[in-house]
Amino acid sequence: MGAARDYGDVALLDFGIRQFVLVSNPDGLKHVLHDHAKNYVKEYDVVKPLLGEGLVTSEGDLWKRQRKLMQPAFHRERIRAFAQVMADDTGVLLDRWGKAARDGAPVDVAAEALRLTQSVIVKTMFSPGGLGGEAEEQRVYDSFGVVLEYFTRLMFTPFRAPAWMPTPSNRRFQRAIQDLESVVYRLIADRRRADSQAQGRQADLLSMLVHARDEETGEQMSDRQIRDEVLTIFLGGHETTASTLAWAWYQLSLHPEVARRLEAEVDQVLQGRVPAAEDVPKLAYTRMVVDETMRLYPAAWMFARTPLQDDEICGYHVAAGQRVMISPYVLHRRADLWPNPEAFDPQRFAPEQVSPRHRYAYLPFGGGQRICIGNNFALMEATLILAMAAQRFRLHLVPGRPVRAQPTSTLRPRPGVWMAVHPRA
């Protein structure tokens, strides 16, 4: 924040061993992410041991091929079919909160949201029970926890042991990767076997990837490519939404007038019933709460691009190979773009407020052709969960348990968001 405030649209960050360029001007971001996107690559080599050549890390023709193959799986109509899974799992969470309310026990809604979104992504990716039971699911969750912790250290530790060195951390990471791969490859083999035996396809994301076929060449993904995409979707498909939900409940507790308006909309639209996919467009204010939450607390709070050739951004020279940093967190707090930027105000996302705003002033899912493929999935999930929670409960922050934003692989609330659960009358 300080660099953008003190030095403007394009700021040079000098860390001694390396310099970075922070771009926080919407026109500059459009230049990097859209107009001259071919000159800017991700270079996310640090996460390739986990994600391989998935959509987040791949470049060029491989990325184009994969995006084309995967796009039908994330079409709005396909995503709508997952609303029932989201609603069912949210009902289980709310029943658990009902017991907590009766017992007078506070809940950490950040941990609860993560548990919920993990369950949703597993069931939409692999079908209910697809991982082989609760023990196998927990093994996957634990392995991902180890991997995320490892990558967080890589990102924020300037001096670290090489990956080949058998340190305890490196060994834990390698075991976690092996555990994840063993599960994913087993599931891919099961799907291919079921298809060859004409047992029918399952309506989940894994089946869509296994059966994805290039319309022109007839080419399908290899097992390795499916493995990379499965782990990419799993990584991006639960923690980010969980973080958004936790921050939304945090802000709703601080702004009861917003919470009451959300409740009024939910009561009017749903009339006490469980929401379905067709209700999501009607929950306009609930979606505005989600959007404003992602403005203040974008899960992908920082990402980067590297120019292949020298370029000029907003009049400033950028050398080939010089890392360009893009921070939605900084962008979303620019006072010239967002009046009173620290305030929580969902009304910013009313249609009449959105239409005149620069398209690259708001980047919760990135921008340009590489915008997150799962954005519609995440928005539907967050809207449905917030609506169902508002139907049954009001959440109030527990005094004496402060919350702060911790910038790791995502912008997490730490050390948790502890809240008292009160049933609505």
Short mmCIF file of N, CA and C in Angstrom, two decimals, residues 184-344:
data_model
loop_
_atom_site.label_atom_id
_atom_site.label_comp_id
_atom_site.label_asym_id
_atom_site.label_seq_id
_atom_site.Cartn_x
_atom_site.Cartn_y
_atom_site.Cartn_z
N VAL A 184 -5.30 -39.35 -6.84
CA VAL A 184 -5.80 -38.82 -8.11
C VAL A 184 -5.63 -39.82 -9.24
N TYR A 185 -4.46 -40.45 -9.34
CA TYR A 185 -4.25 -41.42 -10.42
C TYR A 185 -5.17 -42.63 -10.27
N ARG A 186 -5.45 -43.03 -9.05
CA ARG A 186 -6.39 -44.15 -8.84
C ARG A 186 -7.78 -43.77 -9.36
N LEU A 187 -8.22 -42.55 -9.06
CA LEU A 187 -9.55 -42.12 -9.49
C LEU A 187 -9.62 -41.99 -11.01
N ILE A 188 -8.55 -41.50 -11.63
CA ILE A 188 -8.53 -41.39 -13.10
C ILE A 188 -8.64 -42.79 -13.72
N ALA A 189 -7.86 -43.73 -13.18
CA ALA A 189 -7.91 -45.10 -13.70
C ALA A 189 -9.30 -45.70 -13.53
N ASP A 190 -9.94 -45.44 -12.39
CA ASP A 190 -11.30 -45.96 -12.16
C ASP A 190 -12.27 -45.42 -13.20
N ARG A 191 -12.16 -44.12 -13.53
CA ARG A 191 -13.07 -43.53 -14.51
C ARG A 191 -12.84 -44.10 -15.89
N ARG A 192 -11.59 -44.25 -16.26
CA ARG A 192 -11.30 -44.80 -17.59
C ARG A 192 -11.79 -46.25 -17.67
N ARG A 193 -11.64 -46.99 -16.60
CA ARG A 193 -12.07 -48.39 -16.58
C ARG A 193 -13.61 -48.47 -16.69
N ALA A 194 -14.30 -47.59 -15.96
CA ALA A 194 -15.76 -47.59 -16.00
C ALA A 194 -16.25 -47.26 -17.40
N ASP A 195 -15.55 -46.33 -18.06
CA ASP A 195 -15.95 -45.95 -19.41
C ASP A 195 -15.76 -47.12 -20.38
N SER A 196 -14.64 -47.83 -20.24
CA SER A 196 -14.37 -48.95 -21.15
C SER A 196 -15.35 -50.09 -20.93
N GLN A 197 -15.90 -50.18 -19.72
CA GLN A 197 -16.86 -51.24 -19.42
C GLN A 197 -18.30 -50.77 -19.60
N ALA A 198 -18.44 -49.57 -20.19
CA ALA A 198 -19.78 -49.03 -20.50
C ALA A 198 -20.65 -48.94 -19.26
N GLN A 199 -20.04 -48.49 -18.14
CA GLN A 199 -20.82 -48.35 -16.91
C GLN A 199 -21.44 -46.96 -16.77
N GLY A 200 -21.22 -46.12 -17.75
CA GLY A 200 -21.82 -44.79 -17.72
C GLY A 200 -20.94 -43.76 -17.05
N ARG A 201 -21.17 -42.52 -17.42
CA ARG A 201 -20.37 -41.42 -16.88
C ARG A 201 -21.02 -40.84 -15.63
N GLN A 202 -20.17 -40.33 -14.74
CA GLN A 202 -20.68 -39.62 -13.58
C GLN A 202 -20.65 -38.13 -13.89
N ALA A 203 -21.60 -37.40 -13.32
CA ALA A 203 -21.73 -35.97 -13.63
C ALA A 203 -20.87 -35.14 -12.69
N ASP A 204 -19.58 -35.39 -12.69
CA ASP A 204 -18.68 -34.61 -11.85
C ASP A 204 -17.55 -34.05 -12.71
N LEU A 205 -16.74 -33.19 -12.11
CA LEU A 205 -15.69 -32.51 -12.86
C LEU A 205 -14.63 -33.48 -13.37
N LEU A 206 -14.32 -34.50 -12.59
CA LEU A 206 -13.31 -35.46 -13.04
C LEU A 206 -13.76 -36.16 -14.32
N SER A 207 -15.01 -36.59 -14.37
CA SER A 207 -15.51 -37.24 -15.58
C SER A 207 -15.48 -36.30 -16.78
N MET A 208 -15.79 -35.03 -16.53
CA MET A 208 -15.75 -34.06 -17.61
C MET A 208 -14.33 -33.91 -18.16
N LEU A 209 -13.34 -33.95 -17.28
CA LEU A 209 -11.95 -33.85 -17.73
C LEU A 209 -11.52 -35.11 -18.46
N VAL A 210 -11.90 -36.27 -17.94
CA VAL A 210 -11.52 -37.54 -18.56
C VAL A 210 -12.09 -37.64 -19.97
N HIS A 211 -13.31 -37.14 -20.16
CA HIS A 211 -13.98 -37.29 -21.45
C HIS A 211 -13.85 -36.06 -22.34
N ALA A 212 -13.16 -35.01 -21.87
CA ALA A 212 -12.98 -33.82 -22.70
C ALA A 212 -12.22 -34.18 -23.97
N ARG A 213 -12.68 -33.68 -25.09
CA ARG A 213 -12.08 -34.03 -26.37
C ARG A 213 -12.04 -32.79 -27.27
N ASP A 214 -10.88 -32.57 -27.88
CA ASP A 214 -10.74 -31.47 -28.82
C ASP A 214 -11.61 -31.73 -30.05
N GLU A 215 -12.49 -30.78 -30.36
CA GLU A 215 -13.44 -30.97 -31.45
C GLU A 215 -12.75 -31.11 -32.80
N GLU A 216 -11.59 -30.47 -32.96
CA GLU A 216 -10.91 -30.49 -34.25
C GLU A 216 -10.01 -31.71 -34.41
N THR A 217 -9.26 -32.05 -33.37
CA THR A 217 -8.27 -33.13 -33.48
C THR A 217 -8.74 -34.43 -32.86
N GLY A 218 -9.76 -34.37 -31.97
CA GLY A 218 -10.19 -35.56 -31.25
C GLY A 218 -9.28 -35.92 -30.10
N GLU A 219 -8.29 -35.08 -29.83
CA GLU A 219 -7.31 -35.37 -28.79
C GLU A 219 -7.91 -35.21 -27.40
N GLN A 220 -7.51 -36.11 -26.49
CA GLN A 220 -7.93 -36.04 -25.11
C GLN A 220 -6.72 -35.79 -24.20
N MET A 221 -7.00 -35.51 -22.93
CA MET A 221 -5.91 -35.25 -21.99
C MET A 221 -5.26 -36.56 -21.56
N SER A 222 -3.96 -36.49 -21.32
CA SER A 222 -3.25 -37.62 -20.73
C SER A 222 -3.57 -37.70 -19.24
N ASP A 223 -3.26 -38.83 -18.63
CA ASP A 223 -3.46 -38.95 -17.18
C ASP A 223 -2.68 -37.89 -16.43
N ARG A 224 -1.46 -37.60 -16.88
CA ARG A 224 -0.64 -36.59 -16.21
C ARG A 224 -1.30 -35.21 -16.30
N GLN A 225 -1.85 -34.89 -17.46
CA GLN A 225 -2.48 -33.58 -17.59
C GLN A 225 -3.73 -33.48 -16.74
N ILE A 226 -4.52 -34.56 -16.69
CA ILE A 226 -5.70 -34.56 -15.82
C ILE A 226 -5.27 -34.40 -14.37
N ARG A 227 -4.20 -35.12 -13.99
CA ARG A 227 -3.67 -34.98 -12.61
C ARG A 227 -3.36 -33.52 -12.30
N ASP A 228 -2.69 -32.83 -13.24
CA ASP A 228 -2.31 -31.43 -13.01
C ASP A 228 -3.55 -30.55 -12.87
N GLU A 229 -4.55 -30.78 -13.71
CA GLU A 229 -5.75 -29.95 -13.67
C GLU A 229 -6.59 -30.24 -12.43
N VAL A 230 -6.67 -31.49 -12.02
CA VAL A 230 -7.42 -31.84 -10.81
C VAL A 230 -6.83 -31.14 -9.59
N LEU A 231 -5.51 -31.21 -9.44
CA LEU A 231 -4.88 -30.58 -8.29
C LEU A 231 -4.98 -29.06 -8.37
N THR A 232 -4.93 -28.50 -9.57
CA THR A 232 -5.10 -27.06 -9.74
C THR A 232 -6.50 -26.62 -9.31
N ILE A 233 -7.52 -27.36 -9.76
CA ILE A 233 -8.90 -27.02 -9.40
C ILE A 233 -9.11 -27.18 -7.89
N PHE A 234 -8.57 -28.25 -7.34
CA PHE A 234 -8.74 -28.48 -5.91
C PHE A 234 -8.10 -27.35 -5.11
N LEU A 235 -6.89 -26.97 -5.50
CA LEU A 235 -6.18 -25.90 -4.79
C LEU A 235 -6.94 -24.59 -4.88
N GLY A 236 -7.40 -24.25 -6.09
CA GLY A 236 -8.07 -22.97 -6.26
C GLY A 236 -9.55 -22.98 -5.95
N GLY A 237 -10.11 -24.17 -5.73
CA GLY A 237 -11.56 -24.27 -5.64
C GLY A 237 -12.14 -24.34 -4.25
N HIS A 238 -11.31 -24.24 -3.21
CA HIS A 238 -11.93 -24.29 -1.88
C HIS A 238 -11.39 -23.25 -0.91
N GLU A 239 -10.07 -23.08 -0.83
CA GLU A 239 -9.54 -22.16 0.18
C GLU A 239 -9.92 -20.71 -0.12
N THR A 240 -9.93 -20.35 -1.39
CA THR A 240 -10.26 -18.97 -1.75
C THR A 240 -11.70 -18.63 -1.36
N THR A 241 -12.63 -19.52 -1.66
CA THR A 241 -14.03 -19.28 -1.30
C THR A 241 -14.22 -19.31 0.21
N ALA A 242 -13.53 -20.20 0.88
CA ALA A 242 -13.62 -20.26 2.34
C ALA A 242 -13.16 -18.96 2.97
N SER A 243 -12.07 -18.40 2.46
CA SER A 243 -11.58 -17.12 2.97
C SER A 243 -12.60 -16.01 2.74
N THR A 244 -13.21 -15.98 1.55
CA THR A 244 -14.23 -14.97 1.26
C THR A 244 -15.41 -15.08 2.21
N LEU A 245 -15.87 -16.29 2.48
CA LEU A 245 -17.01 -16.48 3.39
C LEU A 245 -16.67 -16.01 4.80
N ALA A 246 -15.49 -16.36 5.28
CA ALA A 246 -15.10 -15.97 6.64
C ALA A 246 -15.05 -14.45 6.78
N TRP A 247 -14.45 -13.78 5.76
CA TRP A 247 -14.39 -12.32 5.82
C TRP A 247 -15.78 -11.72 5.69
N ALA A 248 -16.68 -12.32 4.91
CA ALA A 248 -18.04 -11.80 4.78
C ALA A 248 -18.77 -11.86 6.11
N TRP A 249 -18.69 -12.99 6.81
CA TRP A 249 -19.34 -13.08 8.11
C TRP A 249 -18.73 -12.11 9.11
N TYR A 250 -17.44 -11.90 9.02
CA TYR A 250 -16.76 -10.93 9.88
C TYR A 250 -17.33 -9.53 9.65
N GLN A 251 -17.45 -9.11 8.39
CA GLN A 251 -17.95 -7.78 8.10
C GLN A 251 -19.45 -7.64 8.40
N LEU A 252 -20.22 -8.69 8.17
CA LEU A 252 -21.64 -8.63 8.49
C LEU A 252 -21.86 -8.44 9.99
N SER A 253 -21.00 -9.03 10.80
CA SER A 253 -21.11 -8.84 12.24
C SER A 253 -20.81 -7.39 12.63
N LEU A 254 -19.88 -6.76 11.92
CA LEU A 254 -19.52 -5.37 12.22
C LEU A 254 -20.52 -4.38 11.65
N HIS A 255 -21.33 -4.82 10.69
CA HIS A 255 -22.28 -3.93 10.01
C HIS A 255 -23.67 -4.55 10.04
N PRO A 256 -24.35 -4.48 11.18
CA PRO A 256 -25.66 -5.13 11.30
C PRO A 256 -26.69 -4.60 10.31
N GLU A 257 -26.57 -3.34 9.88
CA GLU A 257 -27.54 -2.81 8.92
C GLU A 257 -27.41 -3.53 7.57
N VAL A 258 -26.19 -3.91 7.20
CA VAL A 258 -25.99 -4.68 5.98
C VAL A 258 -26.55 -6.09 6.16
N ALA A 259 -26.30 -6.67 7.34
CA ALA A 259 -26.79 -8.02 7.61
C ALA A 259 -28.31 -8.07 7.57
N ARG A 260 -28.97 -7.05 8.12
CA ARG A 260 -30.44 -7.04 8.11
C ARG A 260 -30.98 -6.92 6.69
N ARG A 261 -30.32 -6.12 5.86
CA ARG A 261 -30.79 -6.00 4.48
C ARG A 261 -30.59 -7.30 3.73
N LEU A 262 -29.48 -7.98 3.98
CA LEU A 262 -29.25 -9.29 3.36
C LEU A 262 -30.33 -10.27 3.79
N GLU A 263 -30.63 -10.29 5.09
CA GLU A 263 -31.67 -11.19 5.61
C GLU A 263 -33.01 -10.91 4.95
N ALA A 264 -33.34 -9.64 4.78
CA ALA A 264 -34.63 -9.27 4.17
C ALA A 264 -34.72 -9.79 2.74
N GLU A 265 -33.63 -9.66 2.01
CA GLU A 265 -33.64 -10.17 0.64
C GLU A 265 -33.80 -11.69 0.63
N VAL A 266 -33.05 -12.37 1.47
CA VAL A 266 -33.11 -13.84 1.52
C VAL A 266 -34.52 -14.29 1.87
N ASP A 267 -35.14 -13.64 2.87
CA ASP A 267 -36.50 -14.02 3.27
C ASP A 267 -37.49 -13.81 2.13
N GLN A 268 -37.34 -12.71 1.42
CA GLN A 268 -38.27 -12.40 0.34
C GLN A 268 -38.11 -13.35 -0.83
N VAL A 269 -36.87 -13.64 -1.21
CA VAL A 269 -36.63 -14.46 -2.39
C VAL A 269 -36.90 -15.93 -2.12
N LEU A 270 -36.47 -16.42 -0.97
CA LEU A 270 -36.52 -17.86 -0.72
C LEU A 270 -37.76 -18.32 0.02
N GLN A 271 -38.40 -17.42 0.76
CA GLN A 271 -39.61 -17.79 1.49
C GLN A 271 -39.40 -19.04 2.36
N GLY A 272 -38.21 -19.14 2.97
CA GLY A 272 -37.94 -20.22 3.89
C GLY A 272 -37.47 -21.51 3.27
N ARG A 273 -37.40 -21.60 1.95
CA ARG A 273 -36.98 -22.85 1.32
C ARG A 273 -35.47 -22.84 1.03
N VAL A 274 -34.95 -24.00 0.72
CA VAL A 274 -33.54 -24.14 0.38
C VAL A 274 -33.31 -23.54 -1.01
N PRO A 275 -32.30 -22.71 -1.18
CA PRO A 275 -32.08 -22.09 -2.50
C PRO A 275 -31.61 -23.09 -3.53
N ALA A 276 -31.92 -22.79 -4.78
CA ALA A 276 -31.46 -23.57 -5.93
C ALA A 276 -30.69 -22.64 -6.86
N ALA A 277 -30.11 -23.21 -7.90
CA ALA A 277 -29.28 -22.42 -8.81
C ALA A 277 -30.06 -21.25 -9.41
N GLU A 278 -31.34 -21.47 -9.73
CA GLU A 278 -32.11 -20.40 -10.36
C GLU A 278 -32.40 -19.24 -9.42
N ASP A 279 -32.17 -19.42 -8.11
CA ASP A 279 -32.36 -18.33 -7.16
C ASP A 279 -31.18 -17.38 -7.11
N VAL A 280 -30.03 -17.83 -7.54
CA VAL A 280 -28.81 -17.02 -7.38
C VAL A 280 -28.94 -15.65 -8.04
N PRO A 281 -29.42 -15.52 -9.29
CA PRO A 281 -29.55 -14.18 -9.87
C PRO A 281 -30.51 -13.27 -9.10
N LYS A 282 -31.44 -13.86 -8.38
CA LYS A 282 -32.41 -13.05 -7.61
C LYS A 282 -31.81 -12.55 -6.29
N LEU A 283 -30.74 -13.16 -5.85
CA LEU A 283 -30.10 -12.76 -4.59
C LEU A 283 -29.05 -11.68 -4.89
N ALA A 284 -29.54 -10.57 -5.43
CA ALA A 284 -28.64 -9.53 -5.94
C ALA A 284 -27.84 -8.87 -4.82
N TYR A 285 -28.49 -8.55 -3.72
CA TYR A 285 -27.77 -7.87 -2.63
C TYR A 285 -26.79 -8.83 -1.96
N THR A 286 -27.17 -10.08 -1.83
CA THR A 286 -26.25 -11.08 -1.28
C THR A 286 -24.99 -11.15 -2.12
N ARG A 287 -25.15 -11.15 -3.45
CA ARG A 287 -23.99 -11.14 -4.34
C ARG A 287 -23.18 -9.86 -4.17
N MET A 288 -23.83 -8.73 -3.92
CA MET A 288 -23.11 -7.48 -3.70
C MET A 288 -22.26 -7.57 -2.43
N VAL A 289 -22.76 -8.25 -1.42
CA VAL A 289 -21.97 -8.46 -0.20
C VAL A 289 -20.73 -9.29 -0.52
N VAL A 290 -20.90 -10.33 -1.34
CA VAL A 290 -19.76 -11.15 -1.75
C VAL A 290 -18.75 -10.30 -2.51
N ASP A 291 -19.23 -9.50 -3.46
CA ASP A 291 -18.33 -8.67 -4.26
C ASP A 291 -17.55 -7.69 -3.40
N GLU A 292 -18.23 -7.04 -2.47
CA GLU A 292 -17.55 -6.06 -1.61
C GLU A 292 -16.55 -6.74 -0.68
N THR A 293 -16.88 -7.94 -0.24
CA THR A 293 -15.93 -8.69 0.57
C THR A 293 -14.67 -8.99 -0.22
N MET A 294 -14.84 -9.39 -1.48
CA MET A 294 -13.67 -9.69 -2.31
C MET A 294 -12.90 -8.42 -2.69
N ARG A 295 -13.56 -7.28 -2.64
CA ARG A 295 -12.82 -6.04 -2.86
C ARG A 295 -11.87 -5.78 -1.69
N LEU A 296 -12.37 -5.85 -0.48
CA LEU A 296 -11.54 -5.58 0.69
C LEU A 296 -10.55 -6.70 0.98
N TYR A 297 -10.96 -7.94 0.72
CA TYR A 297 -10.12 -9.09 1.06
C TYR A 297 -10.01 -10.05 -0.13
N PRO A 298 -9.40 -9.62 -1.22
CA PRO A 298 -9.26 -10.53 -2.36
C PRO A 298 -8.39 -11.72 -1.98
N ALA A 299 -8.91 -12.92 -2.16
CA ALA A 299 -8.15 -14.10 -1.76
C ALA A 299 -6.82 -14.15 -2.51
N ALA A 300 -6.86 -13.90 -3.83
CA ALA A 300 -5.63 -13.80 -4.62
C ALA A 300 -5.14 -12.36 -4.51
N TRP A 301 -4.53 -12.03 -3.39
CA TRP A 301 -4.19 -10.65 -3.06
C TRP A 301 -2.99 -10.13 -3.84
N MET A 302 -2.20 -11.03 -4.42
CA MET A 302 -1.02 -10.64 -5.19
C MET A 302 -0.73 -11.71 -6.23
N PHE A 303 -0.42 -11.29 -7.45
CA PHE A 303 0.08 -12.21 -8.46
C PHE A 303 1.07 -11.47 -9.35
N ALA A 304 1.70 -12.17 -10.27
CA ALA A 304 2.81 -11.58 -11.00
C ALA A 304 2.81 -11.98 -12.46
N ARG A 305 3.47 -11.18 -13.26
CA ARG A 305 3.75 -11.48 -14.65
C ARG A 305 5.19 -11.06 -14.96
N THR A 306 5.79 -11.70 -15.95
CA THR A 306 7.16 -11.38 -16.36
C THR A 306 7.18 -11.08 -17.85
N PRO A 307 7.68 -9.88 -18.25
CA PRO A 307 7.72 -9.55 -19.68
C PRO A 307 8.82 -10.34 -20.40
N LEU A 308 8.47 -10.84 -21.57
CA LEU A 308 9.45 -11.54 -22.40
C LEU A 308 10.36 -10.56 -23.13
N GLN A 309 9.82 -9.38 -23.43
CA GLN A 309 10.60 -8.33 -24.08
C GLN A 309 10.40 -7.02 -23.33
N ASP A 310 11.35 -6.09 -23.52
CA ASP A 310 11.22 -4.77 -22.91
C ASP A 310 9.87 -4.17 -23.27
N ASP A 311 9.32 -3.41 -22.33
CA ASP A 311 8.00 -2.82 -22.55
C ASP A 311 7.93 -1.48 -21.83
N GLU A 312 6.82 -0.79 -22.05
CA GLU A 312 6.55 0.47 -21.38
C GLU A 312 5.15 0.41 -20.78
N ILE A 313 5.04 0.69 -19.48
CA ILE A 313 3.76 0.67 -18.78
C ILE A 313 3.53 2.05 -18.18
N CYS A 314 2.47 2.71 -18.63
CA CYS A 314 2.13 4.04 -18.13
C CYS A 314 3.32 5.01 -18.22
N GLY A 315 4.09 4.87 -19.29
CA GLY A 315 5.22 5.76 -19.49
C GLY A 315 6.52 5.34 -18.83
N TYR A 316 6.51 4.20 -18.13
CA TYR A 316 7.71 3.72 -17.44
C TYR A 316 8.28 2.51 -18.16
N HIS A 317 9.60 2.50 -18.30
CA HIS A 317 10.28 1.39 -18.97
C HIS A 317 10.33 0.18 -18.04
N VAL A 318 10.01 -0.98 -18.59
CA VAL A 318 10.11 -2.24 -17.85
C VAL A 318 10.96 -3.18 -18.69
N ALA A 319 12.03 -3.70 -18.08
CA ALA A 319 12.97 -4.55 -18.80
C ALA A 319 12.46 -5.98 -18.90
N ALA A 320 12.85 -6.65 -19.96
CA ALA A 320 12.52 -8.07 -20.10
C ALA A 320 13.05 -8.83 -18.89
N GLY A 321 12.22 -9.71 -18.35
CA GLY A 321 12.61 -10.50 -17.20
C GLY A 321 12.39 -9.84 -15.86
N GLN A 322 12.01 -8.57 -15.87
CA GLN A 322 11.76 -7.86 -14.60
C GLN A 322 10.35 -8.17 -14.12
N ARG A 323 10.24 -8.69 -12.93
CA ARG A 323 8.96 -9.17 -12.42
C ARG A 323 7.99 -8.02 -12.19
N VAL A 324 6.79 -8.14 -12.77
CA VAL A 324 5.73 -7.15 -12.58
C VAL A 324 4.73 -7.70 -11.57
N MET A 325 4.55 -6.99 -10.47
CA MET A 325 3.65 -7.43 -9.41
C MET A 325 2.30 -6.72 -9.55
N ILE A 326 1.25 -7.47 -9.38
CA ILE A 326 -0.12 -6.95 -9.45
C ILE A 326 -0.82 -7.33 -8.16
N SER A 327 -1.29 -6.34 -7.42
CA SER A 327 -1.94 -6.60 -6.14
C SER A 327 -3.38 -6.09 -6.15
N PRO A 328 -4.36 -6.99 -6.30
CA PRO A 328 -5.74 -6.56 -6.16
C PRO A 328 -6.01 -5.89 -4.81
N TYR A 329 -5.32 -6.32 -3.77
CA TYR A 329 -5.50 -5.71 -2.44
C TYR A 329 -5.18 -4.22 -2.51
N VAL A 330 -4.07 -3.86 -3.15
CA VAL A 330 -3.68 -2.45 -3.28
C VAL A 330 -4.64 -1.74 -4.23
N LEU A 331 -4.91 -2.36 -5.38
CA LEU A 331 -5.80 -1.75 -6.38
C LEU A 331 -7.16 -1.42 -5.80
N HIS A 332 -7.71 -2.34 -5.02
CA HIS A 332 -9.07 -2.18 -4.48
C HIS A 332 -9.15 -1.16 -3.36
N ARG A 333 -8.02 -0.62 -2.95
CA ARG A 333 -8.00 0.39 -1.89
C ARG A 333 -7.52 1.76 -2.39
N ARG A 334 -7.48 1.93 -3.68
CA ARG A 334 -7.13 3.24 -4.23
C ARG A 334 -8.30 4.20 -4.05
N ALA A 335 -8.05 5.31 -3.34
CA ALA A 335 -9.13 6.25 -3.03
C ALA A 335 -9.68 6.92 -4.28
N ASP A 336 -8.86 7.04 -5.34
CA ASP A 336 -9.37 7.67 -6.56
C ASP A 336 -10.30 6.74 -7.33
N LEU A 337 -10.22 5.45 -7.05
CA LEU A 337 -11.10 4.48 -7.70
C LEU A 337 -12.27 4.07 -6.81
N TRP A 338 -12.02 4.06 -5.51
CA TRP A 338 -13.00 3.58 -4.54
C TRP A 338 -13.11 4.61 -3.40
N PRO A 339 -14.03 5.55 -3.48
CA PRO A 339 -14.17 6.54 -2.41
C PRO A 339 -14.36 5.88 -1.05
N ASN A 340 -13.69 6.45 -0.04
CA ASN A 340 -13.71 5.87 1.31
C ASN A 340 -13.38 4.38 1.24
N PRO A 341 -12.21 4.03 0.72
CA PRO A 341 -11.92 2.64 0.32
C PRO A 341 -11.89 1.64 1.46
N GLU A 342 -11.63 2.07 2.70
CA GLU A 342 -11.56 1.12 3.81
C GLU A 342 -12.93 0.74 4.34
N ALA A 343 -13.96 1.46 3.94
CA ALA A 343 -15.32 1.18 4.43
C ALA A 343 -15.92 -0.01 3.70
N PHE A 344 -16.73 -0.77 4.42
CA PHE A 344 -17.44 -1.92 3.85
C PHE A 344 -18.81 -1.45 3.36
#
